[in-house]
C-alpha atoms as one frame of an Amber mdcrd trajectory, in Angstrom:
protein
 -34.223 -10.935  -6.478 -31.911  -9.186  -8.949 -31.326  -6.301  -6.508 -30.133
  -8.777  -3.890 -27.739 -10.397  -6.374 -26.425  -7.001  -7.476 -25.884  -5.962
  -3.856 -24.115  -9.231  -3.096 -21.865  -8.824  -6.155 -20.941  -5.260  -5.136
 -20.145  -6.331  -1.564 -17.957  -9.197  -2.766 -16.167  -6.930  -5.238 -15.518
  -4.275  -2.580 -14.192  -6.884  -0.138 -11.816  -8.425  -2.686 -10.541  -4.996
  -3.752  -9.922  -3.956  -0.148  -7.998  -7.139   0.606  -5.896  -6.743  -2.552
  -4.969  -3.150  -1.764  -4.055  -3.857   1.861  -2.012  -6.903   0.809   0.051
  -4.834  -1.630   1.208  -2.253   0.933   4.462  -2.527   2.810   6.744  -0.119
   4.652  10.384   0.750   4.018  12.885   3.372   5.129  14.592   5.602   2.558
  18.363   5.113   2.770  19.440   7.495   0.004  18.286   9.310  -3.114  20.658
   9.710  -6.062  19.062  11.442  -9.043  16.196   9.181 -10.088  17.322   6.249
  -7.940  15.789   5.603  -4.558  17.498   3.180  -2.169  15.239   1.586   0.449
  16.069  -0.431   3.558  14.152  -2.260   6.272  11.541  -3.499   3.782   9.345
  -6.509   4.261  11.384  -8.840   2.042   8.470 -11.140   1.254   6.263  -8.336
  -0.077   9.049  -6.217  -1.599  10.455  -9.297  -3.330   7.339  -9.460  -5.495
   8.258  -6.184  -7.219   9.543  -6.554 -10.767  11.343  -4.230 -13.170   8.784
  -1.930 -14.744   6.241  -2.181 -11.902   4.656   1.121 -10.958   4.784   2.047
  -7.287   3.266   4.846  -5.267   5.285   6.414  -2.464   3.756   8.512   0.281
   5.588  10.294   3.067   4.428   9.454   6.554   3.042  12.541   8.274   4.576
  13.476  11.581   2.193  14.466  14.339   2.738  17.961  15.661   2.723  18.391
  19.403   0.361  21.023  20.708   1.769  23.820  22.850   5.229  23.834  21.260
């Protein structure tokens, strides 16, 4: 019985974590970079509006697909 409860708790925890991570992501376009300042445009205003001063963000560059035979 306790193994079933443990499994259920792990599944629920994984599901909630996955939903939280996917909810936090949004896409923007870099407009300019000036020293340590990064200016973004075309952001999802609803999600980007939840950012506050001091929040830590992670930025990843989208990989471009290379065409074969070029």
